[in-house]
Amino acid sequence: MGHEETVYDALDHAHGGEGQWAFGTGFDEPLAGVDTTVPDGVDPADLGAYCLMLGDDALVLAQRLTEWVTASPELEEEVAVANIALDLLGQARLLLARAGSVGVLGRSRARATASIPDEDALAYFRDPDEFRNTGLVAAPNGDFGRTMVRLLVAATVRLAVLAELRRSRDPVLAAIAAKGVNEVAYHRDHAARWVLRLGDGTPESHRRVQAGAVEVWPLLADVFSPTDVEHRLTAAGVAVDPSTVRGEVVEVLTAVLGQATLQVPEWPAGTVPRGRLGEHGPELTELLGTLQGLARQHPAATW
Amino acid sequence: MSDVTAEGGHGAVPTGSEVPVAPKAATARRDWPLYEVFVRGKRGLNHVHVGSLHAPDDEMAVHAARDLYTRRNEGVSIWVVRAADITASSPDEKDPMFAPSGDKVYRHPTFYEIPENVPHM
Amino acid sequence: MSAPALDRTLDEASLQAHFDGVIAAGHRIEPRDWMPEGYRKTLIRQIAQHAHSEIIGMQPEGDWLLAAPSLRRKAILLAKVQDEAGHGMYLYSAAETLGADRADLTDKLIESRQKYSSIFNYPTPTYADVGVIGWLVDGAAICNQVPLCRSSYGPYARAMIRVCKEESFHQRQGYELLMTMMRGTPEQRAMVQDAVDRWWWPSLMMFGPPDDDSPNSAQSMAWGIKRHTNDELRQRYVDMSVPQAEALGVTLPDPELAPDPQTGRYRFGAIDWDEFKQVISGNGPANAERIRRRRAARDDNAWVTEAATVYAHKHAAVSA
């Protein structure tokens, strides 16, 4: 028995600490040393609401992508899709925790036991109408082609926003954006590689991914419409007005779809930012039912 | 003696005229070719073979390698190469290929006797 | 296909003698070395079965990915299930050095022509199952796998080193989850005990049939593919687990479990090998669902894989 114990111990020690063992679960470090004071002249309620918008987008899209785990086309894609979901989950945790730390917890804090951290109170104990994600990320996956089109679109929008947000006057948002830009650039490129291959692959894949684009494009209707919160925070140098990234998004998506031999569907006319204001369809209720079910069954439990 | 030579994987690619080296035609629709993956663990080290994966093309292969073999930050640089493009020595060539260097001891630093009081050698 | 030159220069007996010498010296056999057909076949079967187990093993825990009760647990579980995909890939990769083909092995799995560990045919009704799989199932896997880091076949041994490194953390996350739950509500503690009751006996079966009913063991040991007998490893696992169960505050569901004053090791009750045979031959609670999902992943997405192949050919032709 001796030898194996030695081998096992050696393997164990080789890693030291826990930091490395679950890639994507490192959580405290990105904000180490970052000033968490709310910048002058900024309403913490606005800042928290904005963190929820970006955080909920990440959380809901991570949940959708996770649905592909054990169902992906190849094992290589299982690993890739899990990496992307882990990145987004990491961003969501930072953003929800930031919202909580500036006091934006809504009804959730009263429902969750004191031992439950803010990020979980917000993720598990808010109702659908308190979620601030866009309809773009909440829509069901559809087939792999539509999933990749949606990821391409969502990552392109998010990348453009995060790239600007790196200059935010809020040091926490700036730090989260700086970390997120590298991750989301990778997500966008991954999705773009697939859209290229499916668009310019077989007649069937072309047809499917084109249909996916036709289904996803209308979801862009409210993505570029700023809320009052975003207006005020943009004026304060803290947030990014989503209408300012529309040009870049249109340019990138037009280029990718063109190269993929796909037709760019009609760009939808702008509408009120429904999702950002808490108006969602049944698909979000269903998604949250799964996400929150166990935690709500045992509100006094710690995990 | 059939099937003796391993086909693909870990650089174990057969050579010789009997062995088809050109990639097989897309016989099966799922036949993504096998790629060998080499990772440079950190600056100052060589790339080391770490395993293989399947990918439809080079670009997808290098990204899949990043996702699979460096997901705990194990590397700073990745090479991927189609397994079919590797030419390897075969074990039976071992004698002619490797034996000659066995007696070229002058290639090895310990061949040269240096007095112990000479520093930094 | 014949190996280049080999058969013209060396006869089978001297090849065999060389192979035996490498094994006897404790050196590794590498992919292009001559090896007896039985060695190659046994290895392919064992490695493929191991790889299949990793891939199918994603499912019981994967069922909780969408419902993990905290974001931290969700991230941990996602990273763990992702690792299992990775482990499967390292292992398929090792099998491919022996001339096997991953797509073909996957077909054999889906058509039930190759097996996977029967443990993954049990369902995971509560979140405590995630913890117990980490603690007991991964713990048993580690007992099985750490000796394989010294397997006589180089690529397998190297894959196992990587797998074992990552697996040790899987076990810890499971045990840590259970400790947290045991400090939680009475309901949570009951969930943990219930999960332990359901998984303990199946985890003992993970080591395979008893030595006197394990016909291939002796040859595998002689080849250095296996390093210890099933019963030796099972005993080691029991000895490791009993104090861990005590520290956790759970009871292992075996009234006969007691230390043997002579040997200092734990005696345990008789294993229900009929159940084992039922489950491994496809009659476990979740066999059909496990295979159905694997088949769906292959078949429903065949158009994706095919499209990428066609794209690669188009663009290779253009750039060539």
XYZ file of C-alpha atoms in Angstrom:
744
model
C 0.000 0.000 0.000
C 2.899 2.286 0.818
C 3.928 3.101 -2.699
C 0.504 4.198 -3.876
C -0.004 6.373 -0.878
C 3.225 8.087 -1.728
C 2.171 8.568 -5.321
C -1.172 9.925 -4.237
C 0.361 12.280 -1.724
C 2.882 13.463 -4.244
C 0.155 14.189 -6.765
C -1.779 15.980 -4.114
C 1.093 18.118 -2.970
C 2.114 18.966 -6.480
C -0.951 21.155 -6.686
C -0.763 22.822 -3.316
C -3.796 24.949 -2.414
C -7.195 24.765 -3.970
C -6.785 27.580 -6.446
C -6.087 25.409 -9.428
C -8.402 22.537 -8.952
C -11.537 23.872 -10.507
C -10.689 26.109 -13.395
C -13.152 28.936 -13.633
C -14.132 28.835 -9.992
C -11.468 31.269 -8.809
C -13.638 34.016 -7.497
C -11.916 36.346 -5.110
C -8.778 37.160 -6.978
C -10.002 39.256 -9.928
C -10.938 42.059 -7.585
C -8.000 41.789 -5.191
C -6.830 45.261 -4.294
C -9.581 47.005 -6.265
C -11.187 50.025 -4.602
C -14.812 49.103 -3.950
C -16.042 52.571 -3.006
C -18.974 53.755 -5.102
C -17.677 56.661 -7.256
C -18.742 60.202 -6.355
C -22.047 61.358 -7.719
C -23.266 57.843 -8.507
C -26.471 56.485 -7.006
C -25.665 53.045 -5.572
C -29.125 51.872 -6.608
C -28.290 52.695 -10.235
C -24.895 51.024 -10.000
C -26.423 47.884 -8.500
C -29.178 47.789 -11.107
C -26.579 48.041 -13.868
C -24.528 45.216 -12.332
C -27.667 43.093 -12.357
C -28.200 43.777 -16.078
C -24.718 42.588 -16.991
C -24.692 39.866 -14.353
C -28.070 38.409 -15.296
C -27.104 38.324 -18.974
C -24.066 36.236 -18.012
C -25.935 33.983 -15.589
C -28.811 33.210 -17.921
C -26.572 32.571 -20.928
C -24.314 30.327 -18.805
C -27.387 28.338 -17.832
C -28.460 27.949 -21.454
C -24.995 26.840 -22.562
C -24.814 24.358 -19.697
C -27.794 22.584 -21.234
C -25.353 21.385 -23.916
C -23.127 19.555 -21.446
C -23.499 15.799 -22.131
C -25.339 16.645 -25.372
C -22.617 18.258 -27.524
C -21.629 17.180 -31.023
C -18.159 16.005 -29.973
C -16.217 15.651 -26.742
C -14.040 18.573 -27.784
C -17.160 20.720 -27.879
C -18.287 19.507 -24.441
C -15.101 20.930 -23.033
C -15.310 24.171 -25.021
C -18.906 24.893 -24.130
C -18.265 24.165 -20.456
C -15.320 26.589 -20.516
C -17.517 29.335 -21.923
C -20.267 28.668 -19.397
C -17.709 28.727 -16.581
C -16.338 32.061 -17.739
C -19.819 33.570 -17.843
C -20.713 32.103 -14.487
C -17.583 33.701 -13.049
C -18.579 37.086 -14.485
C -22.109 36.683 -13.148
C -20.851 35.960 -9.648
C -18.649 39.048 -9.583
C -21.419 41.275 -10.879
C -24.153 39.942 -8.605
C -21.830 40.206 -5.630
C -21.127 43.813 -6.596
C -24.848 44.550 -6.833
C -25.317 43.040 -3.389
C -22.401 44.963 -1.922
C -23.937 48.295 -2.956
C -27.212 47.274 -1.384
C -29.257 46.237 -4.412
C -30.880 43.003 -3.300
C -34.571 43.641 -3.894
C -36.907 41.161 -2.271
C -34.306 38.437 -2.348
C -32.491 39.252 0.878
C -35.642 38.908 2.920
C -36.293 35.469 1.443
C -32.831 34.018 1.764
C -31.290 32.933 5.052
C -28.583 35.215 6.409
C -25.898 32.588 5.753
C -26.599 32.681 2.025
C -24.183 35.036 0.245
C -25.556 37.975 -1.743
C -24.685 36.410 -5.099
C -26.873 33.417 -4.255
C -29.652 35.475 -2.701
C -29.821 37.372 -5.993
C -29.503 34.339 -8.252
C -31.848 32.041 -6.382
C -34.368 34.210 -4.564
C -35.411 36.841 -7.084
C -38.543 36.307 -9.141
C -38.451 36.552 -12.934
C -39.729 40.149 -12.931
C -36.668 41.167 -10.919
C -34.252 39.785 -13.479
C -32.623 42.349 -15.789
C -31.295 40.189 -18.624
C -32.231 40.690 -22.261
C -34.522 38.318 -24.110
C -31.551 37.510 -26.363
C -29.864 35.363 -23.707
C -33.039 33.831 -22.284
C -34.375 32.380 -25.539
C -34.221 28.576 -25.760
C -31.138 27.107 -27.431
C -32.709 25.425 -30.426
C -30.273 23.223 -32.321
C -26.492 23.580 -32.244
C -26.565 26.031 -35.139
C -28.993 28.389 -33.476
C -27.088 28.057 -30.205
C -23.912 29.187 -31.920
C -25.634 32.076 -33.711
C -27.079 33.301 -30.428
C -23.699 32.936 -28.733
C -22.075 34.851 -31.578
C -24.598 37.678 -31.300
C -24.621 37.827 -27.496
C -20.820 37.664 -27.255
C -20.371 40.337 -29.926
C -22.661 42.709 -28.036
C -21.085 41.904 -24.686
C -17.552 42.242 -25.973
C -18.279 45.688 -27.415
C -19.805 46.805 -24.104
C -17.069 45.338 -21.909
C -14.327 46.825 -24.078
C -15.744 50.298 -23.365
C -16.492 49.472 -19.770
C -12.810 48.947 -19.048
C -12.655 52.745 -18.781
C -15.524 52.929 -16.273
C -15.113 55.316 -13.358
C -16.214 52.461 -11.134
C -12.995 50.533 -10.481
C -14.891 47.308 -9.811
C -16.745 47.413 -13.107
C -13.528 48.362 -14.876
C -11.736 45.363 -13.357
C -14.561 42.957 -14.155
C -14.647 44.278 -17.723
C -10.889 43.949 -18.136
C -11.052 40.304 -17.114
C -14.190 39.688 -19.145
C -12.918 41.140 -22.414
C -10.396 38.354 -22.919
C -12.940 35.705 -22.065
C -15.746 37.041 -24.205
C -13.429 37.631 -27.163
C -12.731 33.913 -27.003
C -16.443 33.107 -26.832
C -17.173 35.287 -29.836
C -14.397 33.696 -31.850
C -15.499 30.200 -30.927
C -19.042 30.918 -32.050
C -17.803 32.642 -35.209
C -15.686 29.607 -36.136
C -18.765 27.424 -35.876
C -21.034 29.796 -37.779
C -18.451 29.823 -40.583
C -18.241 26.061 -40.707
C -21.978 25.518 -40.535
C -22.811 28.283 -42.989
C -20.229 27.123 -45.508
C -20.504 23.405 -44.718
C -23.232 21.159 -46.104
C -26.579 22.265 -47.585
C -28.256 20.985 -44.432
C -25.987 22.880 -42.057
C -26.365 26.023 -44.160
C -30.134 25.749 -44.046
C -30.177 25.103 -40.304
C -27.818 27.894 -39.300
C -29.571 30.333 -41.629
C -32.864 29.432 -39.951
C -31.176 29.932 -36.595
C -30.082 33.433 -37.603
C -33.608 34.270 -38.720
C -34.877 33.214 -35.297
C -32.183 35.007 -33.320
C -32.108 38.365 -35.133
C -35.474 39.690 -33.850
C -34.090 39.264 -30.321
C -31.789 42.200 -31.064
C -34.758 44.589 -30.986
C -34.260 45.781 -27.417
C -30.581 45.026 -26.978
C -29.410 48.494 -28.044
C -32.111 50.454 -26.202
C -30.726 52.103 -23.078
C -32.694 52.262 -19.835
C -32.803 55.410 -17.715
C -30.290 53.777 -15.398
C -27.835 53.321 -18.265
C -28.427 56.922 -19.406
C -27.599 58.314 -15.981
C -24.611 56.029 -15.411
C -23.223 56.692 -18.873
C -23.409 60.418 -18.194
C -21.500 59.751 -14.971
C -18.771 57.856 -16.824
C -19.644 54.555 -15.172
C -21.684 52.578 -17.728
C -21.820 52.077 -21.490
C -24.869 53.223 -23.445
C -25.711 50.124 -25.513
C -26.903 52.220 -28.439
C -23.283 53.316 -28.969
C -22.073 49.781 -29.722
C -24.715 49.054 -32.352
C -22.472 50.124 -35.224
C -19.658 47.809 -34.184
C -22.038 44.899 -33.619
C -23.659 45.346 -37.030
C -20.263 45.507 -38.668
C -18.910 42.370 -36.991
C -22.022 40.279 -37.502
C -22.375 41.362 -41.121
C -18.767 40.364 -41.764
C -19.053 36.961 -40.097
C -22.332 36.043 -41.738
C -21.055 37.227 -45.106
C -17.982 35.041 -44.826
C -20.207 32.170 -43.755
C -22.222 32.629 -46.989
C -25.289 33.461 -44.902
C -27.891 36.157 -45.477
C -27.962 38.787 -42.766
C -31.572 38.871 -41.578
C -33.360 42.180 -41.370
C -32.224 44.272 -38.411
C -35.218 44.772 -36.123
C -36.453 48.238 -35.231
C -35.535 49.319 -31.716
C -38.083 48.771 -28.972
C -38.242 49.572 -25.282
C -35.702 47.555 -23.266
C -38.239 45.063 -22.012
C -35.877 42.548 -20.457
C -33.871 45.247 -18.685
C -37.117 46.460 -17.135
C -38.101 43.014 -15.918
C -40.552 42.015 -18.645
C -39.815 38.455 -19.722
C -41.506 35.631 -21.522
C -42.321 32.192 -20.111
C -38.904 30.861 -21.153
C -37.188 32.793 -18.350
C -39.707 31.577 -15.776
C -39.030 28.043 -16.868
C -35.240 28.510 -16.836
C -35.342 30.013 -13.357
C -37.645 27.274 -12.133
C -34.880 24.770 -12.830
C -32.061 26.980 -11.618
C -33.750 27.980 -8.357
C -35.880 24.945 -7.517
C -33.591 23.104 -5.134
C -32.288 26.199 -3.352
C -35.853 27.406 -2.731
C -36.986 23.991 -1.490
C -34.421 24.284 1.292
C -34.267 27.987 2.125
C -32.546 27.382 5.470
C -29.895 25.062 4.058
C -26.252 25.841 3.423
C -24.386 24.227 0.590
C 1.692 -9.709 -37.811
C -1.132 -7.524 -38.948
C -2.160 -4.589 -36.805
C 1.145 -4.610 -35.036
C 2.017 -1.060 -35.779
C -0.044 1.399 -33.858
C -1.897 3.825 -36.002
C -2.035 7.357 -34.769
C -1.946 8.723 -31.295
C 1.003 10.035 -29.358
C 3.157 10.365 -32.429
C 2.848 6.678 -33.056
C 2.369 7.018 -36.732
C 3.493 4.227 -38.950
C 5.876 4.851 -41.788
C 6.883 2.712 -44.722
C 5.442 2.061 -48.114
C 2.888 -0.445 -46.849
C 1.258 2.163 -44.727
C -1.038 4.762 -46.229
C 0.133 8.153 -45.055
C -2.298 10.307 -46.979
C -5.370 11.165 -44.953
C -8.175 8.776 -45.602
C -10.929 10.129 -47.755
C -13.878 11.231 -45.679
C -15.105 7.685 -45.426
C -17.152 8.179 -42.316
C -18.895 11.481 -41.843
C -17.688 11.600 -38.274
C -14.071 11.013 -39.109
C -12.469 14.157 -37.840
C -8.736 13.585 -38.166
C -6.526 12.898 -35.197
C -4.210 15.702 -34.062
C -1.245 15.386 -31.735
C -0.869 18.156 -29.181
C 2.347 19.650 -27.823
C 2.393 22.158 -24.996
C 5.141 24.454 -23.732
C 4.552 24.350 -19.999
C 6.387 27.580 -19.307
C 8.923 29.832 -20.888
C 12.317 28.196 -21.152
C 10.956 24.693 -21.698
C 10.488 22.661 -24.854
C 7.075 21.819 -26.178
C 6.153 18.402 -24.846
C 3.715 15.932 -26.293
C 0.639 15.794 -24.058
C -1.916 13.775 -25.990
C -4.215 13.939 -28.939
C -7.668 15.060 -29.963
C -9.983 15.094 -32.956
C -10.769 18.239 -34.896
C -12.084 19.019 -38.355
C -9.181 21.324 -39.214
C -6.028 22.971 -37.861
C -7.729 26.049 -36.480
C -10.334 24.109 -34.545
C -7.616 21.751 -33.343
C -5.487 24.430 -31.739
C -8.484 25.881 -29.923
C -9.707 22.496 -28.758
C -6.186 21.836 -27.497
C -6.284 25.057 -25.527
C -9.612 24.090 -24.008
C -8.633 20.541 -23.169
C -4.951 20.470 -22.352
C -4.415 23.891 -20.795
C -7.624 24.422 -18.869
C -5.663 24.636 -15.644
C -3.197 27.074 -17.128
C -0.693 24.347 -17.837
C 0.810 25.994 -20.882
C 2.020 29.136 -22.581
C 2.178 27.827 -26.135
C 0.528 25.025 -28.091
C 1.436 23.163 -31.247
C -0.967 20.847 -33.001
C -0.097 18.621 -35.919
C -2.112 16.120 -37.866
C -1.054 12.691 -36.653
C -0.905 11.592 -40.280
C 1.729 14.237 -40.978
C 4.206 12.958 -38.421
C 7.014 10.809 -39.688
C 8.326 8.614 -36.914
C 11.137 6.146 -36.645
C 9.943 2.611 -36.215
C 11.117 0.411 -33.379
C 12.917 -2.053 -35.601
C 15.036 0.755 -36.974
C 16.223 1.313 -33.494
C 19.596 -0.234 -33.989
C 20.723 1.611 -37.116
C 19.025 4.834 -36.075
C 20.095 5.102 -32.484
C 22.929 2.692 -31.820
C 25.620 4.769 -33.564
C 25.235 7.615 -31.113
C 25.683 5.133 -28.307
C 29.413 5.061 -28.851
C 29.863 8.724 -29.630
C 30.621 9.497 -26.049
C 32.322 12.719 -27.050
C 28.835 14.168 -27.473
C 28.303 13.881 -23.757
C 29.796 16.399 -21.385
C 31.032 13.781 -18.955
C 33.506 12.569 -21.580
C 35.764 15.486 -20.783
C 37.626 15.252 -17.574
C 37.875 18.666 -16.048
C 39.949 19.247 -12.953
C 37.689 19.870 -10.008
C 39.194 23.255 -9.274
C 38.021 24.742 -12.588
C 34.864 26.686 -11.773
C 31.597 27.023 -13.699
C 32.065 23.989 -15.888
C -1.431 -4.018 -43.282
C 1.880 -5.362 -42.066
C 4.405 -3.579 -39.961
C 7.346 -2.312 -41.942
C 10.267 -4.705 -42.015
C 9.543 -6.199 -38.615
C 8.591 -9.662 -39.711
C 11.500 -9.842 -42.096
C 14.148 -9.307 -39.489
C 12.896 -10.784 -36.285
C 10.857 -13.808 -35.550
C 7.930 -13.873 -33.192
C 9.791 -15.668 -30.438
C 12.530 -13.101 -30.196
C 9.977 -10.289 -30.305
C 8.100 -11.958 -27.490
C 11.318 -12.377 -25.554
C 12.125 -8.710 -25.989
C 8.610 -7.714 -24.900
C 8.807 -9.962 -21.835
C 12.174 -8.455 -20.994
C 10.795 -4.918 -21.099
C 7.907 -5.886 -18.793
C 10.198 -7.798 -16.442
C 12.543 -4.836 -16.179
C 9.602 -2.625 -15.219
C 10.054 -0.485 -18.332
C 7.188 0.831 -20.411
C 5.833 -0.575 -23.627
C 5.366 2.245 -26.130
C 2.921 2.444 -29.038
C 5.108 1.251 -31.864
C 6.730 -1.593 -29.959
C 5.823 -5.123 -30.874
C 3.303 -6.516 -28.422
C 1.300 -9.739 -28.187
C -2.177 -9.449 -29.676
C -3.730 -10.414 -26.342
C -1.934 -7.554 -24.627
C -3.149 -5.091 -27.237
C -6.725 -6.350 -27.139
C -6.890 -6.460 -23.364
C -5.549 -2.930 -23.160
C -7.941 -1.561 -25.760
C -10.856 -3.172 -23.948
C -9.758 -1.919 -20.547
C -8.879 1.622 -21.665
C -12.035 1.962 -23.749
C -14.187 0.771 -20.880
C -12.450 3.266 -18.656
C -12.960 6.076 -21.188
C -16.629 5.170 -21.633
C -17.050 5.267 -17.856
C -15.711 8.815 -17.734
C -18.059 9.978 -20.472
C -21.145 8.191 -19.158
C -20.079 9.289 -15.681
C -20.727 12.892 -16.694
C -24.452 12.214 -16.698
C -25.442 11.311 -13.124
C -23.872 14.496 -11.798
C -24.576 16.456 -14.949
C -28.243 16.044 -14.092
C -27.652 18.550 -11.274
C -25.719 21.138 -13.270
C -28.752 23.259 -14.020
C -30.091 23.037 -10.483
C -26.985 23.233 -8.292
C -28.075 25.083 -5.143
C -25.407 27.818 -5.143
C -23.369 29.517 -7.845
C -20.154 28.283 -6.242
C -21.413 24.679 -6.302
C -22.551 25.151 -9.872
C -19.096 26.321 -10.943
C -17.393 23.471 -9.082
C -19.713 20.872 -10.570
C -19.377 22.269 -14.067
C -15.592 22.209 -13.795
C -15.771 18.652 -12.508
C -18.076 17.358 -15.215
C -15.861 19.094 -17.744
C -12.854 17.296 -16.269
C -14.634 14.005 -16.828
C -15.027 14.813 -20.514
C -11.322 15.601 -20.489
C -10.469 12.322 -18.780
C -12.491 10.421 -21.332
C -10.556 12.171 -24.064
C -7.131 11.444 -22.527
C -8.126 7.794 -22.327
C -9.574 7.517 -25.831
C -6.366 9.155 -26.934
C -4.368 6.364 -25.238
C -6.604 3.721 -26.820
C -5.983 5.262 -30.224
C -2.256 4.674 -29.864
C -3.139 0.971 -29.968
C -4.892 1.265 -33.299
C -8.416 1.789 -31.986
C -10.559 4.590 -33.362
C -12.570 6.848 -31.071
C -15.641 7.033 -33.289
C -15.642 3.262 -33.515
C -15.291 2.868 -29.747
C -18.162 5.320 -29.266
C -20.300 3.238 -31.600
C -19.460 0.134 -29.577
C -20.528 1.918 -26.405
C -23.801 3.073 -27.908
C -24.521 -0.364 -29.297
C -23.747 -1.886 -25.873
C -20.911 -3.934 -27.335
C -18.521 -2.444 -24.790
C -19.222 -1.842 -21.134
C -18.726 1.027 -18.745
C -18.596 1.103 -14.989
C -21.916 -0.142 -13.638
C -21.851 2.493 -10.896
C -23.111 5.119 -13.323
C -26.333 3.247 -13.859
C -27.622 4.362 -10.488
C -29.765 7.515 -10.361
C -28.964 10.723 -8.477
C -32.228 11.796 -6.827
C -30.762 14.348 -4.379
C -27.912 16.838 -4.285
C -26.204 14.748 -1.621
C -25.581 12.258 -4.422
C -23.192 14.766 -5.981
C -21.186 14.786 -2.759
C -21.270 11.038 -2.303
C -20.200 10.422 -5.888
C -17.198 12.647 -5.240
C -16.338 11.034 -1.949
C -17.084 7.338 -2.523
C -17.212 6.823 -6.279
C -14.244 9.049 -7.057
C -12.521 7.683 -3.978
C -12.919 4.130 -5.245
C -11.795 5.269 -8.692
C -8.638 6.728 -7.183
C -7.860 3.436 -5.409
C -8.258 1.695 -8.736
C -6.408 4.257 -10.767
C -3.392 5.356 -8.792
C -1.696 1.965 -9.331
C -2.425 2.329 -13.044
C -0.072 5.323 -13.146
C 2.551 2.543 -13.213
C 0.825 0.489 -15.898
C 3.226 -1.185 -18.287
C 1.708 0.619 -21.275
C 3.251 4.075 -21.499
C 0.392 6.142 -22.955
C -2.093 4.615 -20.498
C 0.181 5.267 -17.536
C 0.735 8.866 -18.627
C -2.987 9.463 -19.121
C -3.657 8.035 -15.674
C -1.186 10.365 -14.008
C -3.079 13.323 -15.385
C -6.436 11.809 -14.519
C -5.395 10.994 -10.954
C -4.116 14.503 -10.327
C -7.466 15.960 -11.234
C -9.458 13.171 -9.594
C -8.006 13.795 -6.152
C -9.650 17.208 -6.167
C -12.922 15.701 -7.259
C -12.924 13.564 -4.188
C -12.190 16.536 -1.983
C -14.970 18.681 -3.386
C -17.414 15.848 -2.736
C -16.282 15.348 0.819
C -16.333 19.096 1.453
C -19.905 19.322 0.130
C -20.947 16.505 2.462
C -19.267 18.149 5.442
C -21.111 21.370 4.658
C -24.404 19.529 4.381
C -23.784 17.680 7.646
C -23.403 21.058 9.346
C -26.698 22.186 7.754
C -30.315 21.329 8.505
C -31.533 17.952 9.840
C -33.079 17.447 6.417
C -29.702 17.879 4.774
C -28.073 15.426 7.157
C -30.759 12.885 6.340
C -30.091 13.431 2.632
C -26.413 12.643 3.153
C -27.092 9.457 5.111
C -29.638 8.330 2.539
C -27.153 8.867 -0.289
C -24.431 6.977 1.592
C -26.884 4.107 2.126
C -27.560 3.925 -1.603
C -23.980 4.281 -2.880
C -21.869 2.306 -0.418
C -22.504 -1.173 -1.789
C -22.357 -0.167 -5.461
C -19.040 1.559 -4.759
C -17.634 -1.717 -3.396
C -18.687 -3.382 -6.637
C -16.594 -0.900 -8.619
C -13.539 -3.069 -7.953
C -14.999 -5.880 -9.993
C -15.789 -9.493 -9.138
C -13.944 -11.295 -6.359
C -10.515 -12.647 -7.265
C -11.686 -16.275 -7.490
C -14.250 -15.169 -10.100
C -11.979 -12.888 -12.111
C -10.520 -15.131 -14.805
C -8.458 -12.529 -16.662
C -6.821 -10.943 -13.655
C -3.755 -13.174 -13.538
C -2.778 -12.470 -17.137
C -3.355 -8.743 -16.699
C -1.164 -8.750 -13.614
C 1.567 -10.634 -15.458
C 1.457 -8.043 -18.211
C 1.658 -5.186 -15.765
C -1.676 -3.838 -17.005
C -3.137 -4.433 -13.596
C -1.091 -3.981 -10.449
C -3.286 -5.342 -7.658
C -6.141 -7.801 -7.457
C -9.738 -6.656 -7.180
C -10.029 -7.858 -3.609
C -6.816 -6.151 -2.520
C -7.995 -2.833 -3.875
C -11.468 -3.264 -2.403
C -9.990 -3.931 1.030
C -7.786 -0.865 0.738
C -10.821 1.240 -0.171
C -12.839 -0.018 2.796
C -9.948 0.682 5.148
C -9.674 4.222 3.809
C -13.391 4.953 3.850
C -14.346 3.828 7.351
C -12.469 6.590 9.203
C -13.678 9.128 6.635
C -17.266 8.085 7.317
C -16.680 8.469 11.054
C -15.231 11.944 10.594
C -18.247 12.869 8.519
C -20.705 11.477 11.045
C -22.461 9.002 8.758
C -23.035 5.283 9.166
C -21.936 2.877 6.455
C -24.835 0.477 5.796
C -23.100 -2.754 6.743
C -23.727 -4.259 10.185
C -20.818 -6.643 9.708
C -18.314 -3.857 9.178
C -15.776 -4.158 12.013
C -12.032 -4.021 12.494
C -10.276 -7.362 12.488
C -8.102 -7.372 15.597
C -5.619 -9.722 13.947
C -4.936 -7.753 10.772
C -6.066 -4.285 11.778
C -8.127 -4.184 8.595
C -11.903 -3.961 8.278
C -14.047 -7.011 7.702
C -17.180 -6.334 5.711
C -20.370 -8.148 4.738
C -21.090 -10.127 1.597
C -21.591 -8.208 -1.620
C -24.712 -8.887 -3.679
C -23.043 -10.013 -6.881
C -26.373 -10.829 -8.486
C -27.229 -7.139 -8.402
C -23.812 -6.369 -9.888
C -24.415 -8.780 -12.746
C -27.872 -7.358 -13.373
C -26.623 -3.796 -13.502
C -23.550 -4.456 -15.613
C -25.536 -6.444 -18.119
C -27.791 -3.498 -18.758
C -30.621 -3.889 -16.273
C -29.617 -1.126 -13.877
C -32.011 1.677 -13.049
C -30.564 4.111 -15.582
C -28.760 2.041 -18.257
C -31.201 2.809 -21.020
C -31.263 6.533 -20.290
C -27.448 6.786 -20.159
C -27.071 5.156 -23.553
C -30.011 7.015 -25.041
C -28.441 10.361 -24.218
C -25.047 9.369 -25.592
C -26.687 8.183 -28.788
C -28.668 11.395 -29.091
C -25.504 13.489 -28.732
C -23.973 11.545 -31.617
C -26.973 11.270 -33.908
C -28.743 14.591 -33.371
C -25.525 16.459 -34.080
C -24.155 14.332 -36.882
C -24.972 17.176 -39.286
C -22.654 19.484 -37.307
C -19.708 17.127 -37.402
C -20.262 16.436 -41.054
C -20.508 20.148 -41.893
C -17.148 20.828 -40.252
C -15.570 18.003 -42.235
C -16.967 19.320 -45.490
C -15.858 22.870 -44.684
C -12.343 21.630 -43.928
C -12.138 19.809 -47.254
C -13.425 22.813 -49.205
C -10.932 25.150 -47.655
C -8.026 22.741 -47.763
C -8.665 22.393 -51.494
C -8.668 26.174 -51.941
C -5.459 26.819 -50.045
C -3.568 23.857 -51.482
